[in-house]
């Protein structure tokens, strides 16, 4: 009896301290892209146990959650999309769950009854073969063509299609995982990772730092590990590994440069996995394990700003996270700014300026495409009822970065760096809304420095503000002179361009315009081999430009081969759009019909909308 009384008392004590641990409504901003209500009950730790079936394209197993509840909690709601939920238990007892109606973007809410003292939820489930986050690749779609491959893409709201979860960037949790897959393959995650295969096919993982669900990630393939620095390395298929180790040779230096700028790297290791070419992005900042497209393996390290970008997310994004997808610019704008500072530290100011100028071109291009007065050109977005992907334009990246460059120019690099370092330190492992950032900016930068700057116009206004900084590059000025000659029908020679880097070539190709003649375009291609370039950025820029200048028919086979092989949306959208705008939707659709089976859902979603009937 006495024992029971003590037990009861400790029970009440625990329950008394539990409610304060959920977030208050003030701390938890409304995220319209998740059904979850973290103020009522929030998941704090996930234990994932999954078996991987390549034959049926199914992940099956269980997700076990530790939860924390408000005093009056009666339910916890998780996001799901196309999941087959087999059973749910709360503290070991099976419960009746409810799956709500399906929304095209959000999926279905899974409502689980709990009480304020509930602690643990176990969900047995399996994924759908068409799960939006997952891409199951046949051996043919990989570099080595011997083993299948699987990768996940969680951002923005796709994690719910492979794990039932509170799929909101404002919910952070730690996790551990157990993955069982065919013995020929090595599974790796956004967590502590094995570096080689074992004889059982079962592996365990741990992520000790709390992360939002969009950063949960898994890649499985015939992968090998190559070390770069004491904290850095790369996973790739055997035939790709040496090239990748060379390409990312400066990665350890990047980590050190980033730490010098904005404080310690808090995730232990920084590794990169090179995925098959259908990966829909250039890179994805999954913590401890950046996912990267093989299209950055140019052979000359010229496209590694992308690695600096994903690394920078280890601060902006993964440490300090956008509270909702409307605040996406806080992730990407800061990261682009930070990426260029890393590149500047490693390769000098001129290099960073070239990147910034290409970025500015992307920005003006995006503003033209969206329309100068479009609300989608605001930094702070309104994505309610839409696919958050719609907001993932160059506005967040480049207008965001240019806003920070403006702030930097107003107070000087030293003061701005201190501001950013403090910002990361004070907000680490937290989320931030645009409004919270504005308050912080006002208190710690604008007021103390008496700045006169129209923050509100930058964040809530359309287009490019008048005080947007102008960056110049001597190297690009020289390239401009070459383009001008071109118009007088004098082509640049091999000798004149011998020292040009990828970025100068990109600037050159982008600047070409009428009256450059079709003959000149052919000659340029013959002289410099753009259409067959091993540099994906150069090839893609050339295809787009040639289509826009309506002289591309001779290289349709190359364009097709490129679009069938590569699934990176940043390349697909401009090339297919150019074909469409040139009145050649027929070619676009013919190529797309062949290429589509090779694309991840993120890319087919966009291309279906672009090329649909
Ligand atoms: N986090 C993004 C990729 C992303 C954005 C995925 C939105 C899903 C939704 C990543 O960090 C990124 O920005 N990648 C860029 C690379 C870059 C150097 C700008 C890409 O993939 O092109
Ligand atoms: Zn990014």
Coordinates of C-alpha atoms and ligand atoms in Angstrom, one line a residue:
X1 CA 0.0 0.0 0.0
X2 CA 2.8 2.4 0.9
X3 CA 4.6 1.5 -2.3
X4 CA 1.5 2.3 -4.2
X5 CA 1.2 5.7 -2.6
X6 CA 4.8 6.6 -3.4
X7 CA 4.3 5.4 -7.0
X8 CA 1.2 7.5 -7.3
X9 CA 3.0 10.5 -5.9
X10 CA 5.9 10.3 -8.2
X11 CA 3.5 9.8 -11.1
X12 CA 1.7 13.0 -10.2
X13 CA 5.0 14.8 -9.8
X14 CA 6.1 13.8 -13.3
X15 CA 2.7 14.8 -14.7
X16 CA 2.9 18.2 -12.9
X17 CA 6.2 19.1 -14.6
X18 CA 5.2 17.8 -18.0
X19 CA 2.7 20.3 -19.3
X20 CA 5.2 23.2 -19.2
X21 CA 7.4 21.4 -21.7
X22 CA 5.1 21.8 -24.7
X23 CA 5.4 25.0 -26.6
X24 CA 3.1 27.9 -25.8
X25 CA 1.0 29.1 -28.6
X26 CA 3.1 32.3 -28.7
X27 CA 6.3 30.3 -29.2
X28 CA 4.7 28.0 -31.8
X29 CA 3.7 29.9 -34.9
X30 CA 0.8 28.7 -37.0
X31 CA 2.1 26.3 -39.7
X32 CA -0.6 25.9 -42.3
X33 CA 1.3 23.0 -43.9
X34 CA 1.0 20.6 -41.0
X35 CA -2.1 19.2 -39.3
X36 CA -0.2 18.8 -36.1
X37 CA -1.0 20.8 -33.0
X38 CA 2.4 20.8 -31.1
X39 CA 0.9 23.0 -28.4
X40 CA -1.3 20.1 -27.3
X41 CA 1.2 17.3 -27.7
X42 CA 4.6 17.3 -29.2
X43 CA 7.0 14.5 -30.3
X44 CA 10.4 14.8 -28.8
X45 CA 12.2 11.7 -29.8
X46 CA 11.8 9.2 -32.6
X47 CA 12.9 5.6 -32.8
X48 CA 12.6 4.3 -36.3
X49 CA 12.9 0.6 -37.2
X50 CA 12.5 -0.1 -40.9
X51 CA 13.0 -2.9 -43.3
X52 CA 13.7 -2.0 -46.9
X53 CA 12.1 -4.1 -49.7
X54 CA 13.5 -3.1 -53.1
X55 CA 11.3 -5.7 -54.9
X56 CA 8.0 -4.2 -53.8
X57 CA 9.4 -0.7 -53.2
X58 CA 8.2 -0.6 -49.6
X59 CA 9.6 0.5 -46.3
X60 CA 7.9 -1.3 -43.4
X61 CA 8.3 -1.3 -39.7
X62 CA 7.6 1.0 -36.8
X63 CA 8.0 4.6 -35.6
X64 CA 8.1 4.9 -31.8
X65 CA 7.7 8.4 -30.4
X66 CA 8.3 9.9 -27.0
X67 CA 5.8 12.7 -26.5
X68 CA 5.2 15.7 -24.2
X69 CA 1.7 16.9 -23.5
X70 CA -0.2 19.9 -22.3
X71 CA -2.3 19.6 -19.1
X72 CA -5.5 19.1 -21.0
X73 CA -4.2 17.1 -23.9
X74 CA -6.6 14.5 -25.4
X75 CA -5.0 13.8 -28.8
X76 CA -1.9 13.9 -30.8
X77 CA -2.1 14.6 -34.5
X78 CA 0.5 13.4 -36.9
X79 CA 0.9 14.1 -40.6
X80 CA 0.8 11.2 -43.0
X81 CA 0.6 10.9 -46.8
X82 CA -0.1 7.6 -48.6
X83 CA 1.0 5.6 -45.6
X84 CA -0.6 2.3 -44.7
X85 CA -1.1 2.5 -40.9
X86 CA -1.3 -1.1 -39.5
X87 CA -1.7 -0.4 -35.8
X88 CA -1.1 2.2 -33.1
X89 CA -0.4 1.7 -29.4
X90 CA -0.2 4.3 -26.7
X91 CA 2.0 3.2 -23.7
X92 CA 1.6 -0.4 -24.9
X93 CA -2.2 -0.3 -25.3
X94 CA -3.8 -0.4 -28.7
X95 CA -6.0 2.5 -29.5
X96 CA -8.6 3.6 -32.1
X97 CA -7.1 6.0 -34.5
X98 CA -8.7 8.3 -37.0
X99 CA -7.4 9.1 -40.5
X100 CA -8.9 12.3 -41.8
X101 CA -9.6 13.3 -45.4
X102 CA -6.8 13.4 -47.9
X103 CA -5.5 16.8 -49.1
X104 CA -3.5 16.8 -52.3
X105 CA -0.5 18.5 -50.7
X106 CA -0.9 17.9 -47.0
X107 CA -2.0 14.3 -47.0
X108 CA -4.1 12.9 -44.1
X109 CA -4.1 13.8 -40.4
X110 CA -3.6 10.8 -38.1
X111 CA -5.4 11.5 -34.8
X112 CA -4.4 9.4 -31.9
X113 CA -6.2 9.6 -28.6
X114 CA -4.0 10.2 -25.6
X115 CA -4.2 11.6 -22.1
X116 CA -1.9 14.2 -20.4
X117 CA 0.2 11.4 -18.9
X118 CA 0.7 9.4 -22.1
X119 CA 4.4 8.9 -22.9
X120 CA 5.0 6.6 -25.8
X121 CA 3.3 6.0 -29.2
X122 CA 4.2 3.1 -31.4
X123 CA 3.0 3.1 -35.0
X124 CA 3.4 0.1 -37.2
X125 CA 3.1 1.0 -40.8
X126 CA 4.4 0.7 -44.4
X127 CA 5.0 3.1 -47.2
X128 CA 3.3 3.3 -50.6
X129 CA 5.5 2.3 -53.6
X130 CA 4.7 5.8 -55.0
X131 CA 5.6 7.6 -51.7
X132 CA 6.4 11.2 -52.7
X133 CA 9.6 11.5 -50.7
X134 CA 11.1 8.3 -52.0
X135 CA 12.8 7.6 -55.3
X136 CA 13.4 3.9 -55.9
X137 CA 16.0 3.5 -58.7
X138 CA 16.8 0.4 -60.8
X139 CA 20.4 -0.5 -61.2
X140 CA 20.2 1.0 -64.7
X141 CA 19.6 4.4 -63.2
X142 CA 22.8 4.4 -61.0
X143 CA 26.4 5.1 -62.0
X144 CA 27.6 1.5 -61.7
X145 CA 24.4 -0.2 -63.0
X146 CA 24.8 -3.2 -60.7
X147 CA 22.6 -2.5 -57.6
X148 CA 19.4 -0.6 -57.0
X149 CA 19.3 2.7 -55.1
X150 CA 16.9 4.5 -52.8
X151 CA 16.9 8.0 -51.5
X152 CA 14.5 10.2 -49.6
X153 CA 13.8 13.9 -50.0
X154 CA 11.9 15.4 -47.1
X155 CA 11.9 19.2 -47.6
X156 CA 9.5 20.8 -47.6
X157 CA 6.6 18.5 -46.6
X158 CA 7.4 15.1 -47.9
X159 CA 8.8 13.3 -44.9
X160 CA 5.2 12.5 -43.9
X161 CA 5.1 10.1 -47.0
X162 CA 7.8 7.9 -45.4
X163 CA 7.4 8.5 -41.7
X164 CA 4.2 9.5 -39.8
X165 CA 5.3 12.7 -38.0
X166 CA 4.5 16.2 -36.9
X167 CA 5.9 17.5 -40.2
X168 CA 6.4 21.1 -39.3
X169 CA 9.8 22.8 -39.2
X170 CA 8.8 24.2 -35.7
X171 CA 8.9 20.7 -34.2
X172 CA 12.3 19.4 -33.3
X173 CA 13.2 15.9 -32.2
X174 CA 16.2 13.7 -31.7
X175 CA 16.2 10.3 -33.3
X176 CA 17.7 6.9 -33.5
X177 CA 17.1 4.3 -36.2
X178 CA 17.6 0.7 -37.2
X179 CA 17.5 0.0 -40.9
X180 CA 17.6 -3.5 -42.5
X181 CA 18.3 -3.8 -46.2
X182 CA 19.8 -6.2 -48.7
X183 CA 23.4 -7.1 -47.7
X184 CA 25.0 -5.8 -50.9
X185 CA 23.9 -2.3 -50.0
X186 CA 25.0 0.4 -47.5
X187 CA 22.2 2.5 -45.9
X188 CA 23.2 5.9 -44.5
X189 CA 21.2 8.6 -42.8
X190 CA 21.2 12.2 -41.5
X191 CA 22.8 10.8 -38.4
X192 CA 25.9 8.9 -37.2
X193 CA 26.8 6.6 -40.0
X194 CA 28.6 3.3 -40.8
X195 CA 31.5 3.6 -43.3
X196 CA 31.3 0.1 -44.6
X197 CA 28.9 -2.7 -45.2
X198 CA 28.5 -5.5 -42.6
X199 CA 27.4 -9.1 -42.9
X200 CA 24.0 -8.7 -41.4
X201 CA 22.4 -5.9 -43.5
X202 CA 21.1 -4.3 -40.3
X203 CA 22.6 -0.9 -39.2
X204 CA 21.9 1.5 -36.4
X205 CA 22.0 5.3 -36.3
X206 CA 21.8 8.1 -33.8
X207 CA 21.0 11.8 -34.2
X208 CA 21.6 13.4 -30.8
X209 CA 20.7 17.0 -31.8
X210 CA 17.0 17.8 -32.1
X211 CA 16.1 18.4 -35.8
X212 CA 12.9 19.2 -37.7
X213 CA 11.3 16.3 -39.6
X214 CA 12.2 17.7 -43.0
X215 CA 15.8 16.9 -42.2
X216 CA 15.2 13.2 -41.7
X217 CA 17.0 11.4 -44.5
X218 CA 18.0 8.0 -45.8
X219 CA 20.1 6.9 -48.8
X220 CA 20.8 3.3 -49.7
X221 CA 23.0 2.0 -52.5
X222 CA 26.2 0.3 -53.4
X223 CA 28.1 3.0 -51.5
X224 CA 31.7 3.3 -50.4
X225 CA 33.2 5.9 -48.1
X226 CA 36.3 8.1 -48.8
X227 CA 37.8 10.3 -46.1
X228 CA 38.7 13.9 -46.9
X229 CA 39.6 15.6 -43.6
X230 CA 39.4 14.5 -39.9
X231 CA 35.7 15.6 -39.8
X232 CA 34.8 15.3 -43.5
X233 CA 34.3 12.6 -46.1
X234 CA 32.2 11.4 -49.0
X235 CA 30.0 8.5 -49.9
X236 CA 29.6 7.5 -53.5
X237 CA 29.2 4.5 -55.8
X238 CA 32.6 2.8 -56.4
X239 CA 33.1 4.2 -59.9
X240 CA 32.4 7.8 -58.7
X241 CA 34.3 7.7 -55.4
X242 CA 37.7 8.9 -56.5
X243 CA 36.3 11.7 -58.6
X244 CA 34.2 12.8 -55.7
X245 CA 37.1 12.7 -53.2
X246 CA 39.1 14.9 -55.5
X247 CA 36.2 17.3 -56.3
X248 CA 35.4 17.9 -52.6
X249 CA 39.1 18.0 -51.5
X250 CA 38.6 21.5 -49.9
X251 CA 35.7 20.4 -47.8
X252 CA 37.5 20.3 -44.5
X253 CA 38.8 23.8 -45.2
X254 CA 35.3 24.9 -45.8
X255 CA 34.2 23.7 -42.4
X256 CA 37.0 25.5 -40.8
X257 CA 36.3 28.8 -42.7
X258 CA 32.6 28.5 -41.7
X259 CA 33.5 28.0 -38.1
X260 CA 35.9 31.0 -38.2
X261 CA 33.0 33.1 -39.5
X262 CA 30.0 32.2 -37.4
X263 CA 31.0 29.9 -34.6
X264 CA 31.5 26.2 -33.9
X265 CA 30.1 23.4 -36.2
X266 CA 27.7 21.6 -33.8
X267 CA 27.0 18.5 -35.8
X268 CA 30.2 16.6 -35.3
X269 CA 30.9 15.2 -38.8
X270 CA 30.1 16.8 -42.2
X271 CA 29.9 14.1 -44.9
X272 CA 28.4 14.3 -48.4
X273 CA 26.7 11.5 -50.4
X274 CA 26.8 11.7 -54.2
X275 CA 23.4 10.4 -55.4
X276 CA 22.4 9.2 -58.9
X277 CA 21.7 12.0 -61.4
X278 CA 17.9 11.9 -60.9
X279 CA 18.3 13.6 -57.6
X280 CA 15.9 16.6 -58.0
X281 CA 18.1 19.2 -56.3
X282 CA 21.7 20.3 -56.5
X283 CA 22.1 19.6 -52.8
X284 CA 20.1 19.0 -49.7
X285 CA 21.4 19.9 -46.3
X286 CA 20.5 16.8 -44.4
X287 CA 22.4 17.2 -41.1
X288 CA 25.8 15.4 -40.9
X289 CA 25.1 14.0 -44.4
X290 CA 24.5 16.5 -47.3
X291 CA 22.9 14.9 -50.3
X292 CA 24.4 16.0 -53.6
X293 CA 23.8 15.7 -57.3
X294 CA 26.6 14.1 -59.4
X295 CA 26.2 17.0 -61.8
X296 CA 28.6 19.1 -59.6
X297 CA 31.5 16.7 -60.3
X298 CA 33.0 18.9 -63.0
X299 CA 36.5 17.5 -62.6
X300 CA 38.0 20.9 -61.7
X301 CA 36.3 21.7 -58.4
X302 CA 34.5 24.7 -60.0
X303 CA 31.0 23.9 -58.8
X304 CA 31.7 23.3 -55.1
X305 CA 30.0 26.5 -54.0
X306 CA 27.1 24.1 -53.7
X307 CA 28.9 22.2 -51.0
X308 CA 29.6 25.5 -49.2
X309 CA 25.9 26.2 -49.5
X310 CA 24.8 23.0 -47.9
X311 CA 27.5 23.3 -45.2
X312 CA 26.3 26.8 -44.4
X313 CA 22.8 25.4 -43.7
X314 CA 24.4 23.7 -40.7
X315 CA 23.9 27.1 -39.1
X316 CA 21.2 28.8 -41.2
X317 CA 18.5 26.3 -41.5
X318 CA 19.5 23.3 -39.4
X319 CA 20.6 25.3 -36.2
X320 CA 18.3 28.2 -36.7
X321 CA 15.3 27.0 -38.6
X322 CA 12.5 28.9 -40.5
X323 CA 9.4 28.5 -38.4
X324 CA 7.1 28.0 -41.3
X325 CA 7.6 27.8 -45.1
X326 CA 6.5 31.4 -45.4
X327 CA 9.8 32.2 -43.6
X328 CA 11.8 30.1 -46.1
X329 CA 14.0 33.1 -47.0
X330 CA 15.5 33.0 -43.4
X331 CA 16.9 29.5 -44.4
X332 CA 18.0 30.2 -47.9
X333 CA 18.8 33.9 -48.1
X334 CA 21.2 33.6 -45.1
X335 CA 22.7 30.4 -46.5
X336 CA 23.5 32.0 -49.9
X337 CA 25.1 35.0 -48.1
X338 CA 27.1 32.6 -45.9
X339 CA 28.0 30.3 -48.8
X340 CA 29.6 33.2 -50.6
X341 CA 31.5 34.2 -47.5
X342 CA 32.9 30.7 -47.2
X343 CA 34.0 30.8 -50.9
X344 CA 35.5 34.3 -50.4
X345 CA 37.5 32.9 -47.5
X346 CA 38.9 30.0 -49.6
X347 CA 39.2 31.5 -53.0
X348 CA 39.1 35.3 -52.7
X349 CA 36.8 38.2 -53.1
X350 CA 36.7 38.1 -56.9
X351 CA 35.4 34.6 -56.8
X352 CA 32.6 35.5 -54.4
X353 CA 31.7 38.5 -56.5
X354 CA 31.3 36.4 -59.6
X355 CA 28.9 34.1 -57.7
X356 CA 27.0 37.2 -56.4
X357 CA 26.7 38.6 -59.9
X358 CA 25.4 35.4 -61.4
X359 CA 23.0 35.4 -58.4
X360 CA 21.8 38.9 -59.3
X361 CA 21.1 37.7 -62.8
X362 CA 19.0 34.9 -61.4
X363 CA 17.2 37.4 -59.3
X364 CA 16.2 39.8 -62.1
X365 CA 15.3 36.8 -64.2
X366 CA 13.0 35.5 -61.4
X367 CA 11.4 38.8 -60.8
X368 CA 10.6 39.1 -64.6
X369 CA 9.2 35.6 -64.6
X370 CA 7.0 36.2 -61.6
X371 CA 6.1 39.7 -62.4
X372 CA 7.4 42.9 -60.7
X373 CA 4.4 43.3 -58.5
X374 CA 3.8 39.6 -57.7
X375 CA 3.5 38.8 -54.0
X376 CA 5.7 35.8 -54.7
X377 CA 8.6 38.3 -55.0
X378 CA 8.2 39.2 -51.3
X379 CA 10.7 37.8 -48.9
X380 CA 7.9 36.9 -46.5
X381 CA 5.5 34.6 -48.4
X382 CA 1.9 33.6 -48.1
X383 CA 1.8 30.0 -49.1
X384 CA -1.4 29.0 -47.3
X385 CA -3.4 26.5 -49.3
X386 CA -0.5 26.1 -51.8
X387 CA 2.3 23.7 -52.3
X388 CA 5.2 25.2 -50.3
X389 CA 7.4 24.3 -53.3
X390 CA 5.7 27.2 -55.1
X391 CA 7.6 29.6 -52.8
X392 CA 11.0 28.0 -53.4
X393 CA 12.1 30.5 -56.0
X394 CA 15.3 32.6 -56.4
X395 CA 13.6 35.4 -54.4
X396 CA 14.2 33.6 -51.1
X397 CA 17.8 32.9 -52.1
X398 CA 19.0 36.0 -53.9
X399 CA 16.7 38.8 -52.7
X400 CA 17.4 37.4 -49.2
X401 CA 21.2 37.3 -49.8
X402 CA 21.2 40.8 -51.2
X403 CA 19.3 42.1 -48.2
X404 CA 22.0 40.8 -46.0
X405 CA 24.7 42.2 -48.3
X406 CA 23.0 45.6 -47.9
X407 CA 23.0 45.3 -44.1
X408 CA 26.7 44.2 -44.3
X409 CA 27.6 47.3 -46.4
X410 CA 25.8 49.6 -44.0
X411 CA 27.6 48.5 -40.8
X412 CA 30.8 47.0 -42.2
X413 CA 31.8 43.3 -42.3
X414 CA 33.2 43.1 -38.8
X415 CA 30.1 44.4 -37.1
X416 CA 27.8 42.4 -39.4
X417 CA 29.8 39.2 -38.8
X418 CA 29.5 39.7 -35.0
X419 CA 25.7 40.3 -35.4
X420 CA 25.3 37.0 -37.4
X421 CA 27.5 35.0 -35.0
X422 CA 25.4 36.2 -32.1
X423 CA 22.2 35.5 -34.0
X424 CA 23.2 31.9 -34.6
X425 CA 24.3 31.5 -31.0
X426 CA 21.2 32.9 -29.4
X427 CA 18.8 31.1 -31.7
X428 CA 20.5 27.7 -32.0
X429 CA 18.2 24.7 -32.0
X430 CA 15.2 27.0 -32.3
X431 CA 12.9 28.2 -35.0
X432 CA 12.5 31.8 -36.0
X433 CA 9.7 33.7 -37.8
X434 CA 10.2 36.7 -40.0
X435 CA 8.7 38.9 -37.3
X436 CA 11.0 37.6 -34.7
X437 CA 13.9 38.2 -37.0
X438 CA 12.8 41.8 -37.6
X439 CA 12.6 42.4 -33.9
X440 CA 16.1 41.0 -33.4
X441 CA 17.5 42.9 -36.3
X442 CA 16.0 46.1 -35.0
X443 CA 17.3 45.6 -31.5
X444 CA 20.8 44.4 -32.3
X445 CA 21.8 46.0 -35.6
X446 CA 19.5 48.8 -36.8
X447 CA 19.0 50.7 -33.5
X448 CA 22.5 50.4 -32.2
X449 CA 24.0 51.6 -35.5
X450 CA 21.3 54.2 -36.2
X451 CA 20.7 52.7 -39.6
X452 CA 18.3 54.2 -42.0
X453 CA 17.0 51.2 -44.0
X454 CA 13.6 50.2 -45.2
X455 CA 13.4 46.7 -43.8
X456 CA 9.7 46.6 -44.3
X457 CA 9.9 47.2 -48.0
X458 CA 12.6 44.6 -48.4
X459 CA 10.6 41.9 -46.6
X460 CA 7.0 42.8 -47.5
X461 CA 7.5 44.7 -50.7
X462 CA 7.6 43.4 -54.3
X463 CA 10.4 43.4 -56.8
X464 CA 14.0 44.6 -56.2
X465 CA 14.2 47.6 -53.9
X466 CA 16.1 50.7 -55.2
X467 CA 18.8 50.4 -52.6
X468 CA 19.7 46.9 -53.7
X469 CA 23.6 46.7 -53.6
X470 CA 25.5 46.4 -56.9
X471 CA 28.3 44.0 -57.0
X472 CA 30.9 44.2 -59.8
X473 CA 33.7 41.9 -61.0
X474 CA 36.7 42.8 -63.1
X475 CA 36.7 39.4 -64.7
X476 CA 33.1 39.7 -65.8
X477 CA 33.8 43.2 -67.2
X478 CA 36.4 41.5 -69.4
X479 CA 33.9 38.9 -70.5
X480 CA 31.4 41.6 -71.3
X481 CA 34.0 43.1 -73.7
X482 CA 34.2 39.7 -75.5
X483 CA 30.4 39.6 -75.8
X484 CA 30.4 43.0 -77.4
X485 CA 33.0 41.9 -79.9
X486 CA 30.7 39.0 -80.7
X487 CA 28.1 41.3 -81.8
X488 CA 30.5 42.8 -84.3
X489 CA 30.8 39.2 -85.5
X490 CA 34.3 38.6 -84.0
X491 CA 34.5 35.4 -82.1
X492 CA 36.7 35.0 -79.0
X493 CA 39.6 32.7 -79.6
X494 CA 40.8 29.8 -77.5
X495 CA 43.9 31.8 -76.5
X496 CA 41.8 34.7 -75.3
X497 CA 39.7 32.5 -73.1
X498 CA 42.3 30.0 -72.0
X499 CA 42.2 31.1 -68.4
X500 CA 38.4 31.5 -68.1
X501 CA 36.7 29.6 -65.3
X502 CA 33.3 28.1 -65.3
X503 CA 31.8 31.3 -63.9
X504 CA 33.2 33.4 -66.7
X505 CA 31.8 31.0 -69.2
X506 CA 28.4 31.1 -67.6
X507 CA 28.4 34.9 -67.7
X508 CA 29.5 34.8 -71.3
X509 CA 26.8 32.4 -72.4
X510 CA 24.1 34.2 -70.5
X511 CA 25.1 37.5 -72.0
X512 CA 24.8 36.3 -75.6
X513 CA 21.9 37.9 -77.4
X514 CA 20.8 38.9 -80.8
X515 CA 22.3 40.1 -83.2
X516 CA 24.5 37.1 -82.6
X517 CA 23.8 35.0 -85.7
X518 CA 23.1 31.2 -85.9
X519 CA 26.4 30.8 -87.8
X520 CA 28.2 32.4 -84.9
X521 CA 26.4 30.1 -82.4
X522 CA 27.5 27.1 -84.4
X523 CA 31.0 28.3 -84.6
X524 CA 31.1 29.0 -80.9
X525 CA 29.9 25.5 -80.2
X526 CA 32.5 24.0 -82.6
X527 CA 35.2 26.0 -81.0
X528 CA 34.4 25.5 -77.3
X529 CA 32.3 22.3 -77.3
X530 CA 29.5 23.6 -75.1
X531 CA 26.9 21.1 -76.1
X532 CA 29.1 18.2 -75.1
X533 CA 30.6 19.9 -72.0
X534 CA 31.3 17.7 -69.1
X535 CA 30.4 20.7 -67.0
X536 CA 26.6 20.5 -66.4
X537 CA 26.2 24.2 -65.6
X538 CA 27.8 25.2 -68.9
X539 CA 25.9 22.6 -70.9
X540 CA 22.6 23.6 -69.4
X541 CA 23.2 27.3 -69.9
X542 CA 24.2 26.7 -73.5
X543 CA 21.1 24.6 -74.2
X544 CA 18.8 27.2 -72.7
X545 CA 20.5 30.1 -74.5
X546 CA 20.5 28.3 -77.9
X547 CA 16.9 27.5 -77.6
X548 CA 16.1 31.1 -76.7
X549 CA 18.1 32.3 -79.8
X550 CA 16.2 29.6 -81.8
X551 CA 19.3 27.8 -83.0
X552 CA 19.3 24.4 -81.3
X553 CA 17.8 21.8 -83.7
X554 CA 21.3 20.4 -84.4
X555 CA 21.8 19.5 -80.8
X556 CA 18.4 18.1 -79.9
X557 CA 20.1 14.7 -79.3
X558 CA 22.4 16.2 -76.7
X559 CA 19.6 18.1 -75.1
X560 CA 17.5 15.0 -74.9
X561 CA 20.4 12.9 -73.5
X562 CA 20.9 15.5 -70.8
X563 CA 17.2 15.8 -69.9
X564 CA 16.8 12.0 -69.7
X565 CA 19.9 11.5 -67.6
X566 CA 19.6 14.5 -65.2
X567 CA 16.6 15.0 -62.9
X568 CA 17.8 18.2 -61.3
X569 CA 14.9 20.6 -61.4
X570 CA 17.1 23.7 -61.6
X571 CA 18.2 22.5 -65.1
X572 CA 14.9 21.0 -66.2
X573 CA 12.7 24.1 -65.6
X574 CA 14.7 26.5 -67.8
X575 CA 15.4 24.1 -70.6
X576 CA 11.8 22.8 -70.9
X577 CA 10.5 26.4 -70.4
X578 CA 12.7 27.7 -73.2
X579 CA 11.4 25.0 -75.6
X580 CA 7.9 25.8 -74.7
X581 CA 8.5 29.6 -75.1
X582 CA 10.2 28.9 -78.5
X583 CA 6.9 27.3 -79.6
X584 CA 8.4 23.9 -79.6
X585 CA 6.3 22.2 -76.9
X586 CA 6.2 19.2 -79.2
X587 CA 10.0 18.5 -78.7
X588 CA 9.6 19.3 -75.0
X589 CA 6.8 16.8 -74.6
X590 CA 8.6 14.1 -76.6
X591 CA 11.7 14.4 -74.5
X592 CA 9.7 14.5 -71.3
X593 CA 7.8 11.4 -72.2
X594 CA 11.1 9.5 -72.3
X595 CA 12.6 11.3 -69.3
X596 CA 9.7 11.3 -66.9
X597 CA 10.2 7.7 -65.5
X598 CA 13.7 8.9 -64.4
X599 CA 12.5 11.9 -62.4
X600 CA 11.7 12.2 -58.7
X601 CA 8.2 13.3 -57.8
X602 CA 9.5 16.8 -56.9
X603 CA 10.5 17.3 -60.5
X604 CA 7.5 15.5 -62.2
X605 CA 5.2 17.7 -60.1
X606 CA 6.8 20.9 -61.6
X607 CA 7.2 19.5 -65.1
X608 CA 3.7 18.1 -65.3
X609 CA 2.4 21.6 -64.5
X610 CA 4.7 23.2 -67.1
X611 CA 4.1 20.7 -70.0
X612 CA 0.6 19.4 -69.3
X613 CA -2.1 19.6 -71.9
Ligands
LIG1 N1 17.4 23.2 -49.1 C1 17.6 23.4 -50.4 C2 16.9 22.4 -51.3 C3 15.4 22.5 -51.2 C4 14.8 23.7 -51.2 C5 14.7 21.3 -51.2 C6 13.4 23.7 -51.1 C7 13.3 21.3 -51.1 C8 12.7 22.5 -51.0 C9 19.1 23.3 -50.7 O1 19.9 23.8 -49.7 C10 19.4 24.2 -51.9 O2 19.1 25.4 -51.8 N2 19.9 23.6 -53.0 C11 20.2 24.4 -54.2 C12 21.7 24.6 -54.2 C13 22.2 25.9 -54.2 C14 23.7 26.1 -54.3 C15 21.4 27.1 -54.3 C16 19.9 23.5 -55.4 O3 19.5 22.3 -55.2 O4 20.0 23.9 -56.5
LIG2 ZN1 19.7 25.9 -49.6

